[in-house]
mmCIF file of C-alpha atoms and ligand atoms in Angstrom:
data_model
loop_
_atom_site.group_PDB
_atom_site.id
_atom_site.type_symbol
_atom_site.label_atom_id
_atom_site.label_comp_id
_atom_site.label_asym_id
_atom_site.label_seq_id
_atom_site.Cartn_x
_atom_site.Cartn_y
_atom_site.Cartn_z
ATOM 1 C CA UNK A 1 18.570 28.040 35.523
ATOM 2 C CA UNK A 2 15.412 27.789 33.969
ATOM 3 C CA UNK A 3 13.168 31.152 33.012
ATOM 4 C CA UNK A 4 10.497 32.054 31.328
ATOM 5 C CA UNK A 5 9.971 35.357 29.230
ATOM 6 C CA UNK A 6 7.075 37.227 26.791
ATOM 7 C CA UNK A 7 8.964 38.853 23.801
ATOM 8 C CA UNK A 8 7.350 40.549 20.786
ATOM 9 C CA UNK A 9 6.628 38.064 18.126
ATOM 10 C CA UNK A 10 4.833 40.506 15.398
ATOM 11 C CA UNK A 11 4.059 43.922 14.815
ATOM 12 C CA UNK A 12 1.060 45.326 16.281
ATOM 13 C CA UNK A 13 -1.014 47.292 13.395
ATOM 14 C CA UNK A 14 -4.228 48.078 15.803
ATOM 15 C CA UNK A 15 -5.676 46.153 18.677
ATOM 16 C CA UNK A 16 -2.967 44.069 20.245
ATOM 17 C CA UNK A 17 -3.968 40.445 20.234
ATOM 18 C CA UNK A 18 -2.277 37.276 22.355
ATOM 19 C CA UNK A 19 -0.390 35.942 19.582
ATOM 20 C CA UNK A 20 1.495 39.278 19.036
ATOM 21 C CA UNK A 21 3.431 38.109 22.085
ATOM 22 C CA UNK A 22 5.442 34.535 22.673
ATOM 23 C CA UNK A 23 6.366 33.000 25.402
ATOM 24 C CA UNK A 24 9.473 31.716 25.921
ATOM 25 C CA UNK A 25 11.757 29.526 28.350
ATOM 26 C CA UNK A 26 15.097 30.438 28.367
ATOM 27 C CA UNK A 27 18.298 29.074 30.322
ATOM 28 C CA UNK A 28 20.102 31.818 32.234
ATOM 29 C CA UNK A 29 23.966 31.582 32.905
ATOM 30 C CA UNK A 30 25.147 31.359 36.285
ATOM 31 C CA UNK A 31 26.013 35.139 37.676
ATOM 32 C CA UNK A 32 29.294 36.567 36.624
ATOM 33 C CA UNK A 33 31.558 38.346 38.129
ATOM 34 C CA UNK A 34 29.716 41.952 38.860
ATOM 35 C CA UNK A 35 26.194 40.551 38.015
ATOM 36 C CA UNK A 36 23.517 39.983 40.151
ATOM 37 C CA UNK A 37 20.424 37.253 39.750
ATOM 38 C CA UNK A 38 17.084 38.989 40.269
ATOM 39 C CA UNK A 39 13.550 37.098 40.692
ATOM 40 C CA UNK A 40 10.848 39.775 39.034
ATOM 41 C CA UNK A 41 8.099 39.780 41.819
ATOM 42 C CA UNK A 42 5.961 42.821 40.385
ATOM 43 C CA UNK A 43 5.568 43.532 36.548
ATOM 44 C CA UNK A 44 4.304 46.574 35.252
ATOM 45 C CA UNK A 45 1.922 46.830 32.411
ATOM 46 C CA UNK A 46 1.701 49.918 30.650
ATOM 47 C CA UNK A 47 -0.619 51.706 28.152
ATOM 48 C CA UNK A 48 2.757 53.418 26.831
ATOM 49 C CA UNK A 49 4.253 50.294 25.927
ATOM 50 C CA UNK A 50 1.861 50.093 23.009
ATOM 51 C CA UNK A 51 3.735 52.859 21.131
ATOM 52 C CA UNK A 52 7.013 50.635 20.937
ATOM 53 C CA UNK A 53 5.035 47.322 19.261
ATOM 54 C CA UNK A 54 4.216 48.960 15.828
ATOM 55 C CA UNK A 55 7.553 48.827 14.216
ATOM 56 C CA UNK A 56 7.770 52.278 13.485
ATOM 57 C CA UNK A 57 9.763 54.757 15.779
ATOM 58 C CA UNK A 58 7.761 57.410 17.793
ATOM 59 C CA UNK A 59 9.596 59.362 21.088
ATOM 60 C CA UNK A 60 11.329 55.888 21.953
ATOM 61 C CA UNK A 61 12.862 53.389 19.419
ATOM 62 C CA UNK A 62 10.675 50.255 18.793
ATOM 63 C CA UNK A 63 11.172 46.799 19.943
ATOM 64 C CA UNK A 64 11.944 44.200 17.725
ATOM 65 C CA UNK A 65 10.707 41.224 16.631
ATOM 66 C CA UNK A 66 12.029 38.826 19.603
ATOM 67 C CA UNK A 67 12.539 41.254 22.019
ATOM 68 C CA UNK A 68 11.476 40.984 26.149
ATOM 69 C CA UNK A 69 8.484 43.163 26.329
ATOM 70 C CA UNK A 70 9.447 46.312 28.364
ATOM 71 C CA UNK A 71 8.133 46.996 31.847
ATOM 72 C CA UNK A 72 9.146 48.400 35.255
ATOM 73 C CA UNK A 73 10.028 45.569 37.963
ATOM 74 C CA UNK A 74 10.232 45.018 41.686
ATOM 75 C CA UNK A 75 12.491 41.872 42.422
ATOM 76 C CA UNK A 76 14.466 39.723 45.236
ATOM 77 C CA UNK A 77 18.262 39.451 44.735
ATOM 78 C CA UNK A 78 18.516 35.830 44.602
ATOM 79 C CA UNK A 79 22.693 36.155 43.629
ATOM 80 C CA UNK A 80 24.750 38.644 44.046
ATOM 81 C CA UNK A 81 28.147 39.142 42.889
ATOM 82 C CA UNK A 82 28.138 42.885 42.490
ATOM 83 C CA UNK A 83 29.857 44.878 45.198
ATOM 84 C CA UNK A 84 26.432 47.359 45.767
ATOM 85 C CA UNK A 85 24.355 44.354 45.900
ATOM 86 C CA UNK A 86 23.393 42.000 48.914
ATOM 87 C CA UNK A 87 21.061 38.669 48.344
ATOM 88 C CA UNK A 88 17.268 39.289 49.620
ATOM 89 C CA UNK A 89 17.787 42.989 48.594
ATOM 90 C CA UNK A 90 14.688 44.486 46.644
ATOM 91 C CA UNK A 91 15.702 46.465 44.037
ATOM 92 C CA UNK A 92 13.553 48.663 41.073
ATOM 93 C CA UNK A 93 14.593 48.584 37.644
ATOM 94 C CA UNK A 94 13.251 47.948 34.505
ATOM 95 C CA UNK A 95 13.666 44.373 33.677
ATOM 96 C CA UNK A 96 10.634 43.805 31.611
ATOM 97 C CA UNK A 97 7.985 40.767 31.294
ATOM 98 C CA UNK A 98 10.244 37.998 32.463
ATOM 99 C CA UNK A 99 10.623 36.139 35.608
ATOM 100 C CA UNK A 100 14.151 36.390 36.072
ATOM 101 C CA UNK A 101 16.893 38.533 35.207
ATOM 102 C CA UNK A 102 20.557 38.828 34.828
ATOM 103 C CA UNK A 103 21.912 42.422 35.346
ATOM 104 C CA UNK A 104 25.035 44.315 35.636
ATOM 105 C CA UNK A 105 23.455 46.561 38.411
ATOM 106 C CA UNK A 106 23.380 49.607 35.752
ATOM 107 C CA UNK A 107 19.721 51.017 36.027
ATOM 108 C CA UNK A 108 18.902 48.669 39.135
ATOM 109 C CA UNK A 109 18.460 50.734 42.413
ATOM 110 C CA UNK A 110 17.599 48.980 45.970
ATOM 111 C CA UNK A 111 13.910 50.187 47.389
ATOM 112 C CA UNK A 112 14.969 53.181 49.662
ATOM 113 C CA UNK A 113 12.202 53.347 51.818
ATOM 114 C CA UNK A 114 10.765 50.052 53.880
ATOM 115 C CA UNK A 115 7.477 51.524 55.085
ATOM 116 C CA UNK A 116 5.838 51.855 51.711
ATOM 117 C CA UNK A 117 5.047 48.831 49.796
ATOM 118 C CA UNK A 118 7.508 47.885 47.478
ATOM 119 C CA UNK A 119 4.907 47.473 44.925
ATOM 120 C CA UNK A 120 4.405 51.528 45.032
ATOM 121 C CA UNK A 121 8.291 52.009 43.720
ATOM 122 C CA UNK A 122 6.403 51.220 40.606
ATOM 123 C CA UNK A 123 3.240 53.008 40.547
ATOM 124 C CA UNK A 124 3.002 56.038 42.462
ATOM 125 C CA UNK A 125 6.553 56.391 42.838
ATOM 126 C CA UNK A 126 7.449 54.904 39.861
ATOM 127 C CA UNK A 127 7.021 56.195 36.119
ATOM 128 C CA UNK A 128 2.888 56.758 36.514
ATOM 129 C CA UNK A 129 3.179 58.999 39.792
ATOM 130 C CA UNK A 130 6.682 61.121 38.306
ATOM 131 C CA UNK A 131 4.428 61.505 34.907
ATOM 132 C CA UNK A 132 1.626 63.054 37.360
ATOM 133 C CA UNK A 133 3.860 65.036 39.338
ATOM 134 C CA UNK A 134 6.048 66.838 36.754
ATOM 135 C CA UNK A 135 3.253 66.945 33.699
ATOM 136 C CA UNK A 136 0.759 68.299 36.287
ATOM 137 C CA UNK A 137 3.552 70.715 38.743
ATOM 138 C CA UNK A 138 5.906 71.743 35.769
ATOM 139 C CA UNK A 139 3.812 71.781 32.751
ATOM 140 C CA UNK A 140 0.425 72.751 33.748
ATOM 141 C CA UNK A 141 1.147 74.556 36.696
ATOM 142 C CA UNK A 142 -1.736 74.821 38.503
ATOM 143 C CA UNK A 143 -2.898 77.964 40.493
ATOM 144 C CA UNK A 144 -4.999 78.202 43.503
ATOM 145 C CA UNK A 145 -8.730 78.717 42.416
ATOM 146 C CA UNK A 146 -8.216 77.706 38.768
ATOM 147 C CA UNK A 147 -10.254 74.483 36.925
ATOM 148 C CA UNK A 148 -7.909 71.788 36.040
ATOM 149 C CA UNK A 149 -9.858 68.858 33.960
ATOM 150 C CA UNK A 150 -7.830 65.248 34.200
ATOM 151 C CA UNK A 151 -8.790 62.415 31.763
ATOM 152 C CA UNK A 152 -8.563 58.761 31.993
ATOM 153 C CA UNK A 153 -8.636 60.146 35.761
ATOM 154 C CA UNK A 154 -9.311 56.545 37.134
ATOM 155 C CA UNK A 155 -5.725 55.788 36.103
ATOM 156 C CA UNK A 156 -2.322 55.993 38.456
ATOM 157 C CA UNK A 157 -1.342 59.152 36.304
ATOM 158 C CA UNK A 158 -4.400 60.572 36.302
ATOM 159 C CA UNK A 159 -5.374 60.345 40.046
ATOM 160 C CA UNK A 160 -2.475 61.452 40.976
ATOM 161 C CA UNK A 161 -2.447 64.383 38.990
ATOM 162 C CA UNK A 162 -5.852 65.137 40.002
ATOM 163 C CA UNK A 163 -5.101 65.140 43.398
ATOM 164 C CA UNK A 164 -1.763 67.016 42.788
ATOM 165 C CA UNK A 165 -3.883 70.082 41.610
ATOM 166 C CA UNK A 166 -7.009 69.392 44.696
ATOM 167 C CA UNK A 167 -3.214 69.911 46.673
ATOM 168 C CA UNK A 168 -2.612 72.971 44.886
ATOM 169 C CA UNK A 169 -5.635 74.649 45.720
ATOM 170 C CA UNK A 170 -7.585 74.002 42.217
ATOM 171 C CA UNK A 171 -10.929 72.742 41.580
ATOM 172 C CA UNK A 172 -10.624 69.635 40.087
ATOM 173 C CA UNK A 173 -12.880 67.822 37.631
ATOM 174 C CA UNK A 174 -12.534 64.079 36.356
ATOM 175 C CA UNK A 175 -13.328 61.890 33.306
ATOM 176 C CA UNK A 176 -13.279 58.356 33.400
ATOM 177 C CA UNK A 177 -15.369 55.191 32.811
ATOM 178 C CA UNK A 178 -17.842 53.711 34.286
ATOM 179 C CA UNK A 179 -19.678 54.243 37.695
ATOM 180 C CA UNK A 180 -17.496 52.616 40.051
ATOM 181 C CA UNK A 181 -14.549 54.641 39.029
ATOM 182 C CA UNK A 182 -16.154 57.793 39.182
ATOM 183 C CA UNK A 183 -17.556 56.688 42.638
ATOM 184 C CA UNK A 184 -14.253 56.559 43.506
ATOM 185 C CA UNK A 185 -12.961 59.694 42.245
ATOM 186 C CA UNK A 186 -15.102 61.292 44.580
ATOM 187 C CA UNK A 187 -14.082 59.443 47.429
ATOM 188 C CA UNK A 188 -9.924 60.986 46.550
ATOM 189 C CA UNK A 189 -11.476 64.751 46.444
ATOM 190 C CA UNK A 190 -12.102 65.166 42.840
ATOM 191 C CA UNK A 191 -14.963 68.328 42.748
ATOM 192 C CA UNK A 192 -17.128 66.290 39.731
ATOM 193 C CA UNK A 193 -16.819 63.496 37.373
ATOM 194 C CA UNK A 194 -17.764 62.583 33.937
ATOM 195 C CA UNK A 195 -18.494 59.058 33.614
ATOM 196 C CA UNK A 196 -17.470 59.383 30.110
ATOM 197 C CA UNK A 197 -19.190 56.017 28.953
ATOM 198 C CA UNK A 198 -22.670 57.053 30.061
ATOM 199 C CA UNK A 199 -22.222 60.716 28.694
ATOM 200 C CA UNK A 200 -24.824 60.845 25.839
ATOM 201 C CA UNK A 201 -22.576 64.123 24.610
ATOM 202 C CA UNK A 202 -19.200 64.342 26.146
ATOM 203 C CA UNK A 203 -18.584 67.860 24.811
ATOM 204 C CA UNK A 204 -21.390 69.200 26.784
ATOM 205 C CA UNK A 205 -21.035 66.690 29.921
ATOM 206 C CA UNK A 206 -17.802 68.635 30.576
ATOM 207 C CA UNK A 207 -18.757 71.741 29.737
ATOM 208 C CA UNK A 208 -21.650 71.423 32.303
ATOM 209 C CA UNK A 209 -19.145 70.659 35.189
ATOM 210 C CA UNK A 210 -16.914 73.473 33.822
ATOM 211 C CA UNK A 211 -19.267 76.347 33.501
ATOM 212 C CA UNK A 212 -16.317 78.772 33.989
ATOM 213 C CA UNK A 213 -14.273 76.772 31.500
ATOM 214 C CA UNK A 214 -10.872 74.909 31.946
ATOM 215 C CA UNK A 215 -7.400 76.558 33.197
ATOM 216 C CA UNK A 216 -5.544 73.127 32.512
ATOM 217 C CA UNK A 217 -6.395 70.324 30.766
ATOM 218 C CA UNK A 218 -4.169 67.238 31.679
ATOM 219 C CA UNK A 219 -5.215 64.608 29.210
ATOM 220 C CA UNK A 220 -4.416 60.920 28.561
ATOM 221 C CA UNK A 221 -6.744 60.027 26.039
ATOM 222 C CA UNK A 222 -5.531 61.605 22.771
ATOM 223 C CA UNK A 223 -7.426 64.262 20.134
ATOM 224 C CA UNK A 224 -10.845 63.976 20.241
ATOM 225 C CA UNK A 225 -10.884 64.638 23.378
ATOM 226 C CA UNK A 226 -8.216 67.504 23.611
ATOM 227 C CA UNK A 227 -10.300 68.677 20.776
ATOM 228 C CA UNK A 228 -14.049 68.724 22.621
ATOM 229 C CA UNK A 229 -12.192 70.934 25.433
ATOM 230 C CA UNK A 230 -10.282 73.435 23.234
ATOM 231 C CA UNK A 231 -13.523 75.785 22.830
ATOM 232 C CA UNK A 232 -14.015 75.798 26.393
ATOM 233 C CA UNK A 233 -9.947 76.458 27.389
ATOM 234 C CA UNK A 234 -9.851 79.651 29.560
ATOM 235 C CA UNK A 235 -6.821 82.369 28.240
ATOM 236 C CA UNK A 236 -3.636 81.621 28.867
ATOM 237 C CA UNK A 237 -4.771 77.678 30.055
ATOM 238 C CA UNK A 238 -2.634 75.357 29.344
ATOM 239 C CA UNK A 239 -2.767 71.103 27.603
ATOM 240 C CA UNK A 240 -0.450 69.243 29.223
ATOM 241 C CA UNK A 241 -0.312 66.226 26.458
ATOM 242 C CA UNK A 242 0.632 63.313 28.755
ATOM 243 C CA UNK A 243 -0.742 60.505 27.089
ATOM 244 C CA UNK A 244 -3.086 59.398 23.910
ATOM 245 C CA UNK A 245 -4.531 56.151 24.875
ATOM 246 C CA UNK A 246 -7.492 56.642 22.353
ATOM 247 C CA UNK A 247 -5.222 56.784 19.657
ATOM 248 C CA UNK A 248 -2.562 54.403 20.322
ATOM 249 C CA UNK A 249 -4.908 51.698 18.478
ATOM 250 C CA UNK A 250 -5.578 53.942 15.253
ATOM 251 C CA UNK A 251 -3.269 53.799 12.628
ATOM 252 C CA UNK A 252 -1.674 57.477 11.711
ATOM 253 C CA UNK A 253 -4.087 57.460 8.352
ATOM 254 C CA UNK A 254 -7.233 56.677 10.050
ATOM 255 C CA UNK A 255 -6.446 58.928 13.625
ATOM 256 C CA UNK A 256 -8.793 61.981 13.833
ATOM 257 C CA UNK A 257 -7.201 65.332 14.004
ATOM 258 C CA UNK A 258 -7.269 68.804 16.009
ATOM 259 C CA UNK A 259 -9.571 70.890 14.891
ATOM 260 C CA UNK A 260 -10.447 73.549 16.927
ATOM 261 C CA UNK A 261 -6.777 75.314 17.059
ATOM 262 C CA UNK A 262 -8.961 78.662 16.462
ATOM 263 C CA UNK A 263 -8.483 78.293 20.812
ATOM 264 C CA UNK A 264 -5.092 78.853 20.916
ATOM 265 C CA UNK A 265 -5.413 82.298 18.977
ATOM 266 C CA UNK A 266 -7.898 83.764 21.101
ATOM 267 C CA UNK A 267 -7.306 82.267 24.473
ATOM 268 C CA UNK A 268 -3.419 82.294 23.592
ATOM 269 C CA UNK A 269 -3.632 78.623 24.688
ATOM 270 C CA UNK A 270 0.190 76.497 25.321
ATOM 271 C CA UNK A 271 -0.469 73.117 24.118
ATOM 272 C CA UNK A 272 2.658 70.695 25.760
ATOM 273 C CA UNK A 273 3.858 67.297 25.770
ATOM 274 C CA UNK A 274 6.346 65.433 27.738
ATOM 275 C CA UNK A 275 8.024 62.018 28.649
ATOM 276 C CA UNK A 276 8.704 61.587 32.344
ATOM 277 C CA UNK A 277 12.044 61.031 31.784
ATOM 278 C CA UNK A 278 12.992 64.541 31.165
ATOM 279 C CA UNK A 279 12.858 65.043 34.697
ATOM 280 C CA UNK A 280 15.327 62.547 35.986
ATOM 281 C CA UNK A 281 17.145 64.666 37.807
ATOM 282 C CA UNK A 282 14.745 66.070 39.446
ATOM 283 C CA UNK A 283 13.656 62.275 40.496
ATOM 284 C CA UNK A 284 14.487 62.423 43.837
ATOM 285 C CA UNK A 285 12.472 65.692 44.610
ATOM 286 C CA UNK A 286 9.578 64.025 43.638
ATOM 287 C CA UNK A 287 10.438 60.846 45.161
ATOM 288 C CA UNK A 288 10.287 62.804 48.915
ATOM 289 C CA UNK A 289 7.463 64.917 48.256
ATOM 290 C CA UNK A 290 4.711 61.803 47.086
ATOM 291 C CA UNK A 291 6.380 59.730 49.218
ATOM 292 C CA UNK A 292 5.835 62.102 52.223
ATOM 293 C CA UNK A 293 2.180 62.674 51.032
ATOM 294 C CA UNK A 294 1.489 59.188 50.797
ATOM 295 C CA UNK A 295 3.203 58.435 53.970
ATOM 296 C CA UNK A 296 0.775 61.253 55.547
ATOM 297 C CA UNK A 297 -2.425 59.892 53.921
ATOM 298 C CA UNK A 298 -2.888 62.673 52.189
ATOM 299 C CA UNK A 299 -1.972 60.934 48.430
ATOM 300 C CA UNK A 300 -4.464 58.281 47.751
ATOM 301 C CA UNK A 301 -3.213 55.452 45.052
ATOM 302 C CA UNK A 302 -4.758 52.155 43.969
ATOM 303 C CA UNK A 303 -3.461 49.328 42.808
ATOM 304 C CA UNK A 304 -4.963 46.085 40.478
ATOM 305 C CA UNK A 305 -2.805 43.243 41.147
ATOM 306 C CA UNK A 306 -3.199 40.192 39.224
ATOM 307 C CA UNK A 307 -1.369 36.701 40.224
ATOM 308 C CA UNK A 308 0.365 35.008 37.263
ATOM 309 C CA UNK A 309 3.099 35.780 34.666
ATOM 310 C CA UNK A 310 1.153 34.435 32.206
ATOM 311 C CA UNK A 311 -1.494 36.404 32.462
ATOM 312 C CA UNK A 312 0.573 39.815 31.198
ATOM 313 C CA UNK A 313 -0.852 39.849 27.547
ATOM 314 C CA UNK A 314 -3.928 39.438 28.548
ATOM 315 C CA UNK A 315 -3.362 42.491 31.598
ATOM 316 C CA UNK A 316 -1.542 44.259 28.932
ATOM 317 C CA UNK A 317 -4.970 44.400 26.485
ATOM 318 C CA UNK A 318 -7.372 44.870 28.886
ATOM 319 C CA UNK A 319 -5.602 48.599 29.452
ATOM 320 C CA UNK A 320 -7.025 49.429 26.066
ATOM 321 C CA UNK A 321 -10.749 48.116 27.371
ATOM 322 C CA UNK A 322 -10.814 49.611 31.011
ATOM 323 C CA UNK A 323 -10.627 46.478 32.759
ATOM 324 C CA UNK A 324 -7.707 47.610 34.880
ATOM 325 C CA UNK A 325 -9.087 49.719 38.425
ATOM 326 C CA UNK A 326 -5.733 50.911 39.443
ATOM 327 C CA UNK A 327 -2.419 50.486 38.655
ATOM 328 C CA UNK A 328 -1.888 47.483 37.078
ATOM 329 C CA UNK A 329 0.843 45.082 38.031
ATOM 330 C CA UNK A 330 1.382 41.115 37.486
ATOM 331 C CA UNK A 331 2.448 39.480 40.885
ATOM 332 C CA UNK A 332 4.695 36.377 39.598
ATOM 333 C CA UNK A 333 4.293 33.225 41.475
HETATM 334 N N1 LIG B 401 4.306 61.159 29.008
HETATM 335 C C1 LIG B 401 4.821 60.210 29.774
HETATM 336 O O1 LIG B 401 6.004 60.210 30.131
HETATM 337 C C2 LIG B 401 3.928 59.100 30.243
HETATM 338 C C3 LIG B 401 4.390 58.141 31.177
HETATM 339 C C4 LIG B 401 3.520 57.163 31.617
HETATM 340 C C5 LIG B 401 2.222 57.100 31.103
HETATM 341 N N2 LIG B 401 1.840 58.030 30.188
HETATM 342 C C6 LIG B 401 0.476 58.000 29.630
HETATM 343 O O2 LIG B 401 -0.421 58.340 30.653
HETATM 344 C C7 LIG B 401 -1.694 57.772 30.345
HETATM 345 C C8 LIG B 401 -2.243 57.105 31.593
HETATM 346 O O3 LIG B 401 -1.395 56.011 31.952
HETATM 347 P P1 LIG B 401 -1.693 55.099 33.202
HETATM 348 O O4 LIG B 401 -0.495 54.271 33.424
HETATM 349 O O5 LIG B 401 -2.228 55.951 34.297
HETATM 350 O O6 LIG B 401 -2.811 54.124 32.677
HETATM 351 P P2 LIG B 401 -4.383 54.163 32.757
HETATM 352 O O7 LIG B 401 -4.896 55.572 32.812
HETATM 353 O O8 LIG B 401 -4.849 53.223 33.800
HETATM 354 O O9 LIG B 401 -4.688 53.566 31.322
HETATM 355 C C9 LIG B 401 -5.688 52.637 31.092
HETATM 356 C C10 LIG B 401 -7.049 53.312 31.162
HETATM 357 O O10 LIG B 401 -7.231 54.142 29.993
HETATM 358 C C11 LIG B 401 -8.620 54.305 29.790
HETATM 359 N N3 LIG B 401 -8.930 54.107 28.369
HETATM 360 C C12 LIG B 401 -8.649 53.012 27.618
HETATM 361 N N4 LIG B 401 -9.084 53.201 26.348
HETATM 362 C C13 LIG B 401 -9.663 54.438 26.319
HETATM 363 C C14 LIG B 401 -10.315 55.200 25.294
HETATM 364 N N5 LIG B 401 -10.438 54.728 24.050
HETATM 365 N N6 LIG B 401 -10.799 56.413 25.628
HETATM 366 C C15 LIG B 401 -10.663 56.902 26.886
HETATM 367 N N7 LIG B 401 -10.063 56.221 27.894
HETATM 368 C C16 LIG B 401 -9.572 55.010 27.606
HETATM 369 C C17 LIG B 401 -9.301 53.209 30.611
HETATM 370 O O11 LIG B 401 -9.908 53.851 31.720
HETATM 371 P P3 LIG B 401 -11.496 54.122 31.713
HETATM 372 O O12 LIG B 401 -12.099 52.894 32.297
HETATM 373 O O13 LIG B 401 -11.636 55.339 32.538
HETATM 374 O O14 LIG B 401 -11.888 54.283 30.274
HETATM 375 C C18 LIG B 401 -8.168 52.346 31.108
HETATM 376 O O15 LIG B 401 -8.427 51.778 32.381
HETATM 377 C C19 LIG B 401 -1.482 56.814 29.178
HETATM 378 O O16 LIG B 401 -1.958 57.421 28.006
HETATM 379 C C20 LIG B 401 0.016 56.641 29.151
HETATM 380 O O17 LIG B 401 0.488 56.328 27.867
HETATM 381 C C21 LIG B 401 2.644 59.020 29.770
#
């Protein structure tokens, strides 16, 4: 059969642009024996991904030049000739931007749990929820009564996390951009927001919703902004480094640095980063406890869905612009 794909067709230096991806139709072979045939239905598109289209190795090795862009799928088992595998099963796995795949079942697991949407299996129980739940529960470890300050808090990681530590007792304060996602911030319990775009001085902005300073700082944006909250860290807070999306852009020579390090001395300040994976194991304990909460009402998520496999690129880009409200997926035809 007949499929189309998106691969990597050049390095990205700075702003990714259309043309760094191609389009492709490619035949797949029939099924073999212990392979399965899986439609994509959801596609993930992820700010992280940007780290692997440079060329140059960071915590994961890059793509390369012809690759299928990488991304987190919810499909239909259309064949099956794998033992573990039925057809009209809907599986997770991580089958990246094309319609179809052909898999040996290794990384593919069937949706466990029919009364969530499957979409969820790859948002807030997928890679952006277990980022929120271990970076925020295991890294910054939030106590009862303590400020915890989440940025790009609009996002699936960062609501979640923000509503991990509201769970854990904490006061919780938000930055994001633009009115409607503050609005909405609100709405899931956050205590204030920063509508970061608007903020004539950030640095001040969050200091005047942290007047007692901040106990955690879970950030997704990158140094500049790790470095405006350093001078108002509380001792012993800790930076859970989760994700840089201000800097994925930047080229290493032009990034801005940390500055203010002077914090870690006197507030004896733990500065940490992660990659969700680290936690694998410790998947399924995760998987219960959001699913639960979610199941309960008591974990909000939101999700931007957007019709069309050929609109990924342009999904993929508009991360870096805030266009996305939610977790943004591509529903394939
Ligand atoms: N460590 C890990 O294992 C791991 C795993 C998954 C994701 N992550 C990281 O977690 C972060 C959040 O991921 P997500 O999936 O939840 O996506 P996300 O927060 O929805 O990412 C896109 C959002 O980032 C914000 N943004 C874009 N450019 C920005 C800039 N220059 N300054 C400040 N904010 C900017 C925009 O929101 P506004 O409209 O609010 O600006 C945009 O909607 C990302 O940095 C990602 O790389 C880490």
């Amino acid at each position: 059969m007949l499929t189309r794909r998106y691969v990597l067709a050049a390095p990205v230096a700075d702003l990714p642009h259309p043309n760094h991806f191609r389009l492709e139709t490619v035949e797949l072979p029939a099924p073999g024996e212990g392979e399965i045939l899986v439609r994509n239905e959801y596609i993930s598109v992820d700010p992280g991904m940007r780290g692997r289209l440079s060329g140059v190795v960071t915590y994961a090795p890059p793509l390369g030049i012809g690759e299928v862009i990488e991304a987190a799928t919810v499909g239909e088992v259309l064949v099956s000739r794998h033992p573990k595998f039925a057809v009209g099963d809907h599986v997770v796995a991580g089958f990246g931007w094309q319609e179809h795949a052909l898999s040996n079942g290794r990384g593919v697991r069937r949706i466990p749990d029919d009364r969530l949407p499957r979409s969820l299996w790859i948002g807030i129980l997928g890679i952006p929820g277990l980022t929120a739940y271990f970076g925020m529960l295991e890294i910054g470890r939030p106590q009862a009564g303590e400020t915890v300050l989440v940025t790009s808090a609009a996002g699936p990681v960062g609501a979640t996390a923000g509503q991990l530590a509201r769970r854990a007792g904490c006061r919780v304060v938000g930055v994001a951009g633009g009115r409607k996602k503050c609005t909405w911030l609100g709405e899931l319990g956050f205590d204030a927001v920063v509508d970061y775009k608007a903020a004539p001085d950030l640095g001040v902005a969050i200091a005047a919703l942290c007047k007692d300073g901040v106990d955690v700082l879970f950030d997704n944006v990158g140094n500049a902004m790790i470095d405006r909250v350093l001078p108002i860290m509380r001792p012993f807070g800790r930076i859970v480094v989760s994700g840089q999306i201000a800097d994925y852009n930047v080229p290493p020579e032009a990034r801005v640095g940390i500055t203010n390090t002077i914090a870690f001395i006197g507030q004896r300040l733990t500065m940490r980063g992660f990659v969700a994976f680290d936690y694998a194991k410790e998947f399924p304990r995760a998987w219960a406890d959001l699913g639960a909460a979610v199941l309960a009402g008591e974990l909000q998520y939101r999700e931007d869905i957007e019709d069309g496999f050929e609109h990924l690129p342009e999904a993929f880009i508009g991360l870096f612009a805030g266009a996305n409200f939610g977790r943004k997926l591509i529903r394939t035809a």
